[in-house]
């Protein structure tokens, strides 16, 4: 069994400050689009999109589905933390 503090430590390995903020926000949301994450963080989307790519490259987030974004109304990829 993995203890929650061990999982927290694992999830913080190799993440810079902005990556960690995006990851933690996505964790709280359970899943979301880049625009939804940006809205929650009060950031421009172009600050979130590269962080999602970096987190994908580190296998920290995974694709869920394409759906209409709650912020933009357009089709967008939905991400969730990879646990």
mmCIF file of N, CA and C in Angstrom, residues 19 22 34 44-57:
data_model
loop_
_atom_site.group_PDB
_atom_site.id
_atom_site.type_symbol
_atom_site.label_atom_id
_atom_site.label_comp_id
_atom_site.label_asym_id
_atom_site.label_seq_id
_atom_site.Cartn_x
_atom_site.Cartn_y
_atom_site.Cartn_z
ATOM 1 N N UNK A 19 4.788 23.945 -13.302
ATOM 2 C CA UNK A 19 4.274 22.602 -13.566
ATOM 3 C C UNK A 19 3.514 22.086 -12.354
ATOM 4 N N UNK A 22 0.068 23.766 -12.036
ATOM 5 C CA UNK A 22 -0.889 23.218 -13.004
ATOM 6 C C UNK A 22 -1.301 21.814 -12.574
ATOM 7 N N UNK A 34 -7.317 22.831 -21.011
ATOM 8 C CA UNK A 34 -6.315 23.871 -20.749
ATOM 9 C C UNK A 34 -6.981 25.187 -20.338
ATOM 10 N N UNK A 44 -3.249 33.270 -18.310
ATOM 11 C CA UNK A 44 -3.566 33.156 -19.738
ATOM 12 C C UNK A 44 -3.350 31.707 -20.182
ATOM 13 N N UNK A 45 -4.112 31.274 -21.167
ATOM 14 C CA UNK A 45 -4.018 29.882 -21.607
ATOM 15 C C UNK A 45 -2.622 29.542 -22.133
ATOM 16 N N UNK A 46 -1.927 30.529 -22.718
ATOM 17 C CA UNK A 46 -0.601 30.234 -23.253
ATOM 18 C C UNK A 46 0.441 30.000 -22.162
ATOM 19 N N UNK A 47 0.063 30.170 -20.932
ATOM 20 C CA UNK A 47 0.937 29.815 -19.813
ATOM 21 C C UNK A 47 0.659 28.376 -19.354
ATOM 22 N N UNK A 48 -0.551 27.895 -19.591
ATOM 23 C CA UNK A 48 -0.944 26.541 -19.184
ATOM 24 C C UNK A 48 -0.573 25.498 -20.235
ATOM 25 N N UNK A 49 -0.832 25.809 -21.509
ATOM 26 C CA UNK A 49 -0.640 24.829 -22.580
ATOM 27 C C UNK A 49 0.759 24.204 -22.588
ATOM 28 N N UNK A 50 1.835 24.990 -22.479
ATOM 29 C CA UNK A 50 3.161 24.360 -22.454
ATOM 30 C C UNK A 50 3.383 23.499 -21.205
ATOM 31 N N UNK A 51 2.784 23.897 -20.085
ATOM 32 C CA UNK A 51 2.935 23.098 -18.856
ATOM 33 C C UNK A 51 2.249 21.732 -19.003
ATOM 34 N N UNK A 52 1.077 21.713 -19.656
ATOM 35 C CA UNK A 52 0.393 20.449 -19.899
ATOM 36 C C UNK A 52 1.257 19.556 -20.781
ATOM 37 N N UNK A 53 1.860 20.120 -21.820
ATOM 38 C CA UNK A 53 2.763 19.343 -22.690
ATOM 39 C C UNK A 53 3.917 18.771 -21.889
ATOM 40 N N UNK A 54 4.519 19.588 -21.039
ATOM 41 C CA UNK A 54 5.633 19.115 -20.206
ATOM 42 C C UNK A 54 5.171 18.007 -19.263
ATOM 43 N N UNK A 55 3.991 18.173 -18.673
ATOM 44 C CA UNK A 55 3.463 17.150 -17.766
ATOM 45 C C UNK A 55 3.115 15.874 -18.522
ATOM 46 N N UNK A 56 2.626 15.996 -19.745
ATOM 47 C CA UNK A 56 2.378 14.812 -20.582
ATOM 48 C C UNK A 56 3.685 14.086 -20.860
ATOM 49 N N UNK A 57 4.726 14.846 -21.193
ATOM 50 C CA UNK A 57 6.038 14.248 -21.478
ATOM 51 C C UNK A 57 6.603 13.513 -20.266
#
